[in-house]
mmCIF file of C-alpha atoms in Angstrom:
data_model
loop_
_atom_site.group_PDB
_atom_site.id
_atom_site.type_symbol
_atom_site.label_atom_id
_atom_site.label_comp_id
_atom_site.label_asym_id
_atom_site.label_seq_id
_atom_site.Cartn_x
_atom_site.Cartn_y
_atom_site.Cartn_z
ATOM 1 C CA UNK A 184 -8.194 -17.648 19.378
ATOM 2 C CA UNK A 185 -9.695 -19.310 16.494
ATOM 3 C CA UNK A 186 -10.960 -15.832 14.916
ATOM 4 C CA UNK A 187 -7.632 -14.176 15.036
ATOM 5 C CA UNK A 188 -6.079 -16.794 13.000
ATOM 6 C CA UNK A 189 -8.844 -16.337 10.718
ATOM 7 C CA UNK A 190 -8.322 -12.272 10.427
ATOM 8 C CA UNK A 191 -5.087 -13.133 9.934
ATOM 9 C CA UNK A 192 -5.619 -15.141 6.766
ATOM 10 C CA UNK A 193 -7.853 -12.673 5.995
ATOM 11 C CA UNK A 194 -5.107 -9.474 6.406
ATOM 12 C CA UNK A 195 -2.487 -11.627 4.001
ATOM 13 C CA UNK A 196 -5.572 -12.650 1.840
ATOM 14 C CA UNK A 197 -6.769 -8.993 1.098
ATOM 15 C CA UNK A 198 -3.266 -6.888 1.487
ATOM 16 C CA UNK A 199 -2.356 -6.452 -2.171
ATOM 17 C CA UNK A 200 -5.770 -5.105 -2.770
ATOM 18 C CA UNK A 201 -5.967 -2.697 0.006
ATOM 19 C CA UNK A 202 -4.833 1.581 -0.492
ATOM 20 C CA UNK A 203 -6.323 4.765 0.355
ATOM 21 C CA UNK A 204 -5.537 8.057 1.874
ATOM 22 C CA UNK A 205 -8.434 7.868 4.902
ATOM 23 C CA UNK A 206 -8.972 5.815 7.893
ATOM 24 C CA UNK A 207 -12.569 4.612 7.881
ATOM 25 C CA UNK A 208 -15.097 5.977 10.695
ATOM 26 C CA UNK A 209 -15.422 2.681 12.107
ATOM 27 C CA UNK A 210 -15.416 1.448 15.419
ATOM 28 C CA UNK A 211 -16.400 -2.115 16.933
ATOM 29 C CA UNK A 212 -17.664 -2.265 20.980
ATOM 30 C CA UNK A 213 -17.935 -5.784 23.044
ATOM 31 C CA UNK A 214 -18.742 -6.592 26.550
ATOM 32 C CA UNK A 215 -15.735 -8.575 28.274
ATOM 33 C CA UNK A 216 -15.696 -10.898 31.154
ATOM 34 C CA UNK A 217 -12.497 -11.414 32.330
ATOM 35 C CA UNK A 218 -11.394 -15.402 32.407
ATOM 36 C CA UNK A 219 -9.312 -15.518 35.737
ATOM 37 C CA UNK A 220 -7.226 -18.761 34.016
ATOM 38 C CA UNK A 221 -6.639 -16.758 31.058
ATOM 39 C CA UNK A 222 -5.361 -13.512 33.060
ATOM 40 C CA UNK A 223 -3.373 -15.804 35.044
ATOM 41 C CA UNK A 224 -1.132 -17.276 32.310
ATOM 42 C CA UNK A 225 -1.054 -13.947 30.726
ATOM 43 C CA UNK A 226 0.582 -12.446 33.702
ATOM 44 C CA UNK A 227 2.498 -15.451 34.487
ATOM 45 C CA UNK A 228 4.090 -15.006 30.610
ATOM 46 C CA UNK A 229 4.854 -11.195 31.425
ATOM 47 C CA UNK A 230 5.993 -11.428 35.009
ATOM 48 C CA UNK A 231 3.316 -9.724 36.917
ATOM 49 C CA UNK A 232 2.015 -11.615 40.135
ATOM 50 C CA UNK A 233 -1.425 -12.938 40.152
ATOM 51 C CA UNK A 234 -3.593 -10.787 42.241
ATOM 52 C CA UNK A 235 -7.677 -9.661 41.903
ATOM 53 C CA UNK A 236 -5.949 -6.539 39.842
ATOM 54 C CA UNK A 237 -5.590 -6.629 36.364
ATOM 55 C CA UNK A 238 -2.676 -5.702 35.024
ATOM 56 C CA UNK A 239 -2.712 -2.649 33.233
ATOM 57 C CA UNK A 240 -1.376 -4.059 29.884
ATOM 58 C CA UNK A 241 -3.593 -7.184 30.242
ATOM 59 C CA UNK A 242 -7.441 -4.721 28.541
ATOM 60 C CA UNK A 243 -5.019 -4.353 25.590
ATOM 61 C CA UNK A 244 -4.886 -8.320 24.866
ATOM 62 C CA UNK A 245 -9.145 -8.211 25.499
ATOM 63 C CA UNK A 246 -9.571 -5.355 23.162
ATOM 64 C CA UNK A 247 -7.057 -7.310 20.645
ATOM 65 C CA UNK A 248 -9.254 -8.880 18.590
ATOM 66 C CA UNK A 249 -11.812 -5.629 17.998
ATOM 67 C CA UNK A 250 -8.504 -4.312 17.232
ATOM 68 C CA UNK A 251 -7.415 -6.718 14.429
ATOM 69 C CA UNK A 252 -11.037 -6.779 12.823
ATOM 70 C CA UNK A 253 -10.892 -2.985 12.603
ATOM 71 C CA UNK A 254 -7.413 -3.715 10.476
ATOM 72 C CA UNK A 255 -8.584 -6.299 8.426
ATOM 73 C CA UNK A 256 -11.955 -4.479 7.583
ATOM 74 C CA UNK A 257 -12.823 -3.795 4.004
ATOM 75 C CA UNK A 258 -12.292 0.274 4.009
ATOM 76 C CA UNK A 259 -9.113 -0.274 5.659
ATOM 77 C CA UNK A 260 -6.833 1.217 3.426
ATOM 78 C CA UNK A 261 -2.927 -0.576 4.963
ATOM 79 C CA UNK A 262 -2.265 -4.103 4.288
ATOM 80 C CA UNK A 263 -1.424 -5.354 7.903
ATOM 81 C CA UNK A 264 1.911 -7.160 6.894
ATOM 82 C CA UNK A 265 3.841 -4.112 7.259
ATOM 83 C CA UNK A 266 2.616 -2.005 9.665
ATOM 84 C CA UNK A 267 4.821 -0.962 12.622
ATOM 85 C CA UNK A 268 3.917 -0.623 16.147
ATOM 86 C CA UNK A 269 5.807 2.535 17.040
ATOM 87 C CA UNK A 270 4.207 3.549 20.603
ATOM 88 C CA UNK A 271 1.353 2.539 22.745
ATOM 89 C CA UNK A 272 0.230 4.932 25.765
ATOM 90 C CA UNK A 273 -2.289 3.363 28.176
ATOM 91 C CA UNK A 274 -3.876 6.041 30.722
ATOM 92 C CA UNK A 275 -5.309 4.516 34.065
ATOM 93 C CA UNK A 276 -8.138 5.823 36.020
ATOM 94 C CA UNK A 277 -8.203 3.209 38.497
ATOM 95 C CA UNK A 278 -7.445 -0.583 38.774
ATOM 96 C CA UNK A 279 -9.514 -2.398 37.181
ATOM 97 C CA UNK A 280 -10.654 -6.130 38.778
ATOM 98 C CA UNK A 281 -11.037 -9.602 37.252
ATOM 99 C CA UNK A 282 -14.950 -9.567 38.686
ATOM 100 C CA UNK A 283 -15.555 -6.677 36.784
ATOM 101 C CA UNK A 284 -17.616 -6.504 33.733
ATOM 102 C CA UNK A 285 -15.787 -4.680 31.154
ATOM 103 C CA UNK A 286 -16.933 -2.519 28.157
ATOM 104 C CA UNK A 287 -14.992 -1.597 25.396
ATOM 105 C CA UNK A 288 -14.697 0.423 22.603
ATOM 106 C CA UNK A 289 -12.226 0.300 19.618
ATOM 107 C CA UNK A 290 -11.700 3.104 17.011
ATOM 108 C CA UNK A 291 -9.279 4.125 14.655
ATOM 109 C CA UNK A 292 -8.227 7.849 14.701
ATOM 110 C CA UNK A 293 -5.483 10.728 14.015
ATOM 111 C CA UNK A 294 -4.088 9.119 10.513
ATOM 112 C CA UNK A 295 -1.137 12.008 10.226
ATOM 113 C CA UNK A 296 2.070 11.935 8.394
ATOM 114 C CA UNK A 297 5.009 11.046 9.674
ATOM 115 C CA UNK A 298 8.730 10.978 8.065
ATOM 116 C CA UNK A 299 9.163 7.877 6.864
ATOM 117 C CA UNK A 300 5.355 7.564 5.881
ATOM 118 C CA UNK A 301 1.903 7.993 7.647
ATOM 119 C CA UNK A 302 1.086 7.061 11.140
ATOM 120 C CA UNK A 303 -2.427 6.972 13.032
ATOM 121 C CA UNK A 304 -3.839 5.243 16.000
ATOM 122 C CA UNK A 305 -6.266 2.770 17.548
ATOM 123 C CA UNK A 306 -7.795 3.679 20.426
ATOM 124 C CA UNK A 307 -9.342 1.106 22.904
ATOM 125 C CA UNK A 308 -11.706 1.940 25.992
ATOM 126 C CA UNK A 309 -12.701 0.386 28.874
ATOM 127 C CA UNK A 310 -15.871 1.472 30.850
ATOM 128 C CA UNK A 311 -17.290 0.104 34.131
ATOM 129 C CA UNK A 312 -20.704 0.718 34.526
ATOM 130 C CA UNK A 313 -20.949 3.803 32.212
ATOM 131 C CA UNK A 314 -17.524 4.873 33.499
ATOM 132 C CA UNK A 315 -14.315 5.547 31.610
ATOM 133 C CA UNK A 316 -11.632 3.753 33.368
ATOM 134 C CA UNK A 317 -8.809 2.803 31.477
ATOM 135 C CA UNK A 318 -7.338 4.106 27.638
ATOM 136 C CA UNK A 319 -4.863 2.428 25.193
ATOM 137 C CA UNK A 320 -3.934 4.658 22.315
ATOM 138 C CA UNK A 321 -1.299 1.719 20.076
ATOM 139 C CA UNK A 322 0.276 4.154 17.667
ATOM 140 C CA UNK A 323 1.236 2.503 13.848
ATOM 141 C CA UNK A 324 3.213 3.182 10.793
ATOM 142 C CA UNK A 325 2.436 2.759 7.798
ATOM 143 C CA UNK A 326 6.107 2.993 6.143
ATOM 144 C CA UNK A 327 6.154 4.635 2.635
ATOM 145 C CA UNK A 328 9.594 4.646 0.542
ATOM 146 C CA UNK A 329 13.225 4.261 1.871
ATOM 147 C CA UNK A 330 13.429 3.820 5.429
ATOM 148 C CA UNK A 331 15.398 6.401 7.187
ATOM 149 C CA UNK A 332 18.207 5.568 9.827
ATOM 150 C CA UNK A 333 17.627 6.851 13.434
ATOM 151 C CA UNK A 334 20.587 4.814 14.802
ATOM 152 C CA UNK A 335 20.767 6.641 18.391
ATOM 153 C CA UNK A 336 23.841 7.773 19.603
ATOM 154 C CA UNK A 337 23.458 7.854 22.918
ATOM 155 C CA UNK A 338 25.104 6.468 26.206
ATOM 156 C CA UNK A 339 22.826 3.341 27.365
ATOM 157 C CA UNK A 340 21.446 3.941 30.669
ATOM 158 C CA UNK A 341 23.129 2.435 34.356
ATOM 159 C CA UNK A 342 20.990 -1.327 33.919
ATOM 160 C CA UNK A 343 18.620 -2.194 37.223
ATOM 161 C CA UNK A 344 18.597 -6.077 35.874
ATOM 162 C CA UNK A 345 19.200 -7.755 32.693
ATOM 163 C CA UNK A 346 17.033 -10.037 31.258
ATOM 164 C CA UNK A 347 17.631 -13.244 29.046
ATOM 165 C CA UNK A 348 15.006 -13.532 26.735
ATOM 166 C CA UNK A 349 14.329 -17.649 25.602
ATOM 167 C CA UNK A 350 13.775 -18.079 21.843
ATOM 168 C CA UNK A 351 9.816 -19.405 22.430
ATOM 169 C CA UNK A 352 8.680 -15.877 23.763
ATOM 170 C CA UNK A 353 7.334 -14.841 20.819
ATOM 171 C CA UNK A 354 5.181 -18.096 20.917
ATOM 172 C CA UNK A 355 4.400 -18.139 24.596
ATOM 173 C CA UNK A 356 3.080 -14.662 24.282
ATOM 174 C CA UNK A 357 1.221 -14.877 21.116
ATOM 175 C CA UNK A 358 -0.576 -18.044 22.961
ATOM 176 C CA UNK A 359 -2.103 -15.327 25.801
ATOM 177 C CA UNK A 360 -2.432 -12.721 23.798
ATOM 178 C CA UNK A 361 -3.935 -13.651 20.221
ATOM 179 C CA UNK A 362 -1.019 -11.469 18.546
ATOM 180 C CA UNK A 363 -0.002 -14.523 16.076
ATOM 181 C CA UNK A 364 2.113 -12.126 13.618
ATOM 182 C CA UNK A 365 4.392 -14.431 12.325
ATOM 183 C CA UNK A 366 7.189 -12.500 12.112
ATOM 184 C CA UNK A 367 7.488 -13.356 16.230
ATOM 185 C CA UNK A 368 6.818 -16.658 16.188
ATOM 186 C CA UNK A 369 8.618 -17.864 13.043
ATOM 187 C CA UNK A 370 12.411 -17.638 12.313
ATOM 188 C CA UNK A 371 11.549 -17.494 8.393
ATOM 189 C CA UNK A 372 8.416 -15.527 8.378
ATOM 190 C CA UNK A 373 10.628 -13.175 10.505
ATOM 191 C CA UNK A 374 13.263 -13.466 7.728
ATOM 192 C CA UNK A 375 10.856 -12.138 5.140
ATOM 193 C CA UNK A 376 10.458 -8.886 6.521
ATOM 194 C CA UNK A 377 14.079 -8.379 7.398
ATOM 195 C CA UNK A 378 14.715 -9.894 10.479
ATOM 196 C CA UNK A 379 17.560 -12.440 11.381
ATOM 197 C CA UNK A 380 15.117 -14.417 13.783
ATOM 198 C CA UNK A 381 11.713 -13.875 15.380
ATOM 199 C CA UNK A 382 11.327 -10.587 17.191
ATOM 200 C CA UNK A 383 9.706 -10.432 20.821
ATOM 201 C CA UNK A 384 5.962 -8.458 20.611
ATOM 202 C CA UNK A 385 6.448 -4.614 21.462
ATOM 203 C CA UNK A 386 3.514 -5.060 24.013
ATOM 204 C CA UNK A 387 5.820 -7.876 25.930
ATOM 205 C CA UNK A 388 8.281 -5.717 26.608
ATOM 206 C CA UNK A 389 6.246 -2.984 28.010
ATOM 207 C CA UNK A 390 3.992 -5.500 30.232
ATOM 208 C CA UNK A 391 7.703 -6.558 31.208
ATOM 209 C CA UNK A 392 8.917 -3.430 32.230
ATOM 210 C CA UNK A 393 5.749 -2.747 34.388
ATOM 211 C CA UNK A 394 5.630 -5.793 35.949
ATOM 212 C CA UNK A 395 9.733 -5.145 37.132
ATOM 213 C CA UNK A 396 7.878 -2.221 38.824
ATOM 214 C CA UNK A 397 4.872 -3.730 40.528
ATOM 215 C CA UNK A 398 4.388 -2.568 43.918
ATOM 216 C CA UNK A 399 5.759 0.649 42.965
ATOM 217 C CA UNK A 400 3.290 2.508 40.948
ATOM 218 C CA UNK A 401 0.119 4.109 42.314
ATOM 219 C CA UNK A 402 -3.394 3.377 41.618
ATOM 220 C CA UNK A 403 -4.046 5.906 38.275
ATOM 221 C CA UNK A 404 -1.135 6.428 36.176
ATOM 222 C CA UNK A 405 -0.268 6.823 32.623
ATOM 223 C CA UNK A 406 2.335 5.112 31.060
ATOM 224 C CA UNK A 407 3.849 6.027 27.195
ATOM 225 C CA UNK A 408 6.295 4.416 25.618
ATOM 226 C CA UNK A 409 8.076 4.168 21.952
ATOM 227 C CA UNK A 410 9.553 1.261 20.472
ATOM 228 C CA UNK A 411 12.579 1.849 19.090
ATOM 229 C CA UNK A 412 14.110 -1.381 17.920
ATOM 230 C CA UNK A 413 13.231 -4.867 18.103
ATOM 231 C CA UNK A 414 14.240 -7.135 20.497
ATOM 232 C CA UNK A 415 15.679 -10.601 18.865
ATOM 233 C CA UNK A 416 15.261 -14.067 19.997
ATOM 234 C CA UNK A 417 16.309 -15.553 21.549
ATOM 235 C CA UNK A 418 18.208 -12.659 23.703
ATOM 236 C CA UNK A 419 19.638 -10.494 26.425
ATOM 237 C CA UNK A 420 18.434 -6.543 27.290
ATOM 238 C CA UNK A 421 19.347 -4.230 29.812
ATOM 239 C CA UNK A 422 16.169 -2.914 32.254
ATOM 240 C CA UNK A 423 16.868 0.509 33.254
ATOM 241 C CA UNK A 424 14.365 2.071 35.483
ATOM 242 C CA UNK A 425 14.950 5.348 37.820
ATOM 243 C CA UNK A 426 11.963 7.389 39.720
ATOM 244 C CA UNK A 427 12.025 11.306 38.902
ATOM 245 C CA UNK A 428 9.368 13.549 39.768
ATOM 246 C CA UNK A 429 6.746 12.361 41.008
ATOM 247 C CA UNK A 430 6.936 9.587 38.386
ATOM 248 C CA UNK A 431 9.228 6.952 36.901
ATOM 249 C CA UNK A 432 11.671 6.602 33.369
ATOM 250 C CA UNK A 433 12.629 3.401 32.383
ATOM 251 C CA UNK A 434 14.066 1.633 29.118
ATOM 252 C CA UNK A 435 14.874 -1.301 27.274
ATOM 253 C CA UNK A 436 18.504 -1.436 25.925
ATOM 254 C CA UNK A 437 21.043 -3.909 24.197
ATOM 255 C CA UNK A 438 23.859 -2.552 21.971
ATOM 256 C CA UNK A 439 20.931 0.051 20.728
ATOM 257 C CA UNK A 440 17.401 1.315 23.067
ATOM 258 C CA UNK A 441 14.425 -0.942 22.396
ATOM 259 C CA UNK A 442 12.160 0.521 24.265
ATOM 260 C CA UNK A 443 12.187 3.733 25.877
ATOM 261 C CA UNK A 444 8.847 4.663 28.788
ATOM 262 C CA UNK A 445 7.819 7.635 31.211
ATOM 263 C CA UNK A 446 5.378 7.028 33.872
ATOM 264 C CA UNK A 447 3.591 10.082 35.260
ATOM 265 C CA UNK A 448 0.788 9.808 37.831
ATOM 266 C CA UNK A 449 -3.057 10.976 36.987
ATOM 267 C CA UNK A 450 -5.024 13.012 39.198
ATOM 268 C CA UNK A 451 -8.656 12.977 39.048
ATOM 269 C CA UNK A 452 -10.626 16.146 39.063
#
């Protein structure tokens, strides 16, 4: 992970000089081979079981990197420090397999407003053979002025398990996935941008969530979440998860949501 901790010197190197009103028409592609070792702690971190499947979060972490150098690039127009990870959909066509060779594609697309500033997102593809099989669209904010409170008021769902979260997460997690953002791995970096103590990664707590359903969900499937507030650490949350539909609703709560998810199924034409 020696490159990310370079783009990340990079991102706090370059942030003050970085502004714009477009997203560059950039996009980075790489062919992935999946390290078996490496999947294995990465699912062992999350929860899933270790099987020939990848888990369907687990393409995000390989197209992390193609990610980050699209941020850090010199048209970029956001410092990094700053940005917020407000949703991440990932749309499955079909499992994908740890003998598989995997190509992928990063872009960044759809900068829009949004009400407490601009938003766009980075879209990462995975083809097999020539074949689309798996999307992650990882929405960000880009926060402009005085943030505006969206304190729900709503009644916290009935919990299916509750989950205490150990104050190295953040660390453990960063170690499998590359995502060394200090403000979840360091009490004071965390401080600096507002936070009592390190906050868990938003892309934990949705592999979590899916891996509490494993065994439940069908082949192709598309799963969207939001991220609503962060999770502290260490910590306690309430898993909610109920099937409706054909598909499944699940959530992330303390004294306030977290994370809120819908799973619906895909069909292919």
């Amino acid at each position: 992970m020696a490159n990310l901790t370079l783009l990340y010197a990079k991102a706090a190197l370059t942030g003050f000089r970085r502004h714009g009103d477009a997203l560059p028409e950039s996009s980075l592609d790489a062919e992935v081979s999946v390290d078996s070792e490496h999947m294995a702690r990465y699912a062992k971190v999350c929860g899933f079981g270790v099987r020939d499947e990848l888990p369907i979060t687990y393409p995000h972490v390989l197209g992390f990197e193609l990610q980050l150098r699209l941020m850090t690039g010199p048209l970029f127009p956001f410092p990094l420090a700053g940005l917020v990870h407000v949703a991440n959909r990932i749309t499955q066509h079909r499992p994908l397999t740890v003998a598989e060779p995997l190509s992928l594609h990063v872009a960044l697309a759809n900068l829009r407003p949004h009400e407490r500033g601009r938003q766009f997102d980075v879209v990462t593809t995975v083809s097999v053979d020539g074949e689309e099989a798996w999307v992650d669209v990882s929405t960000y904010l880009r926060r402009t002025g005085s943030a505006v409170s969206t304190r729900d008021e709503l009644e916290p769902p009935v919990p299916t398990a509750q989950w205490r979260l150990p104050g190295d997460l953040g660390r453990r997690y960063a170690d499998v996935s590359g995502d060394r953002n200090p403000i979840h791995v360091n009490a004071l970096a965390a401080k600096v941008f507002g936070f009592p103590r390190a906050i868990a990664h938003g892309m934990w707590s949705k592999a979590r969530c899916l891996a509490a359903l494993e065994g439940r969900l069908p082949d192709a499937y598309e799963v969207d979440v939001r991220f609503k507030a962060p999770i502290l650490l260490p910590g306690k949350v309430d898993f909610s998860a109920s099937p409706g539909g054909d598909g499944w609703r699940f959530a992330l709560w303390s004294r306030r949501p977290h994370l809120e998810g819908v799973i619906s199924p895909v069909r292919r034409p």
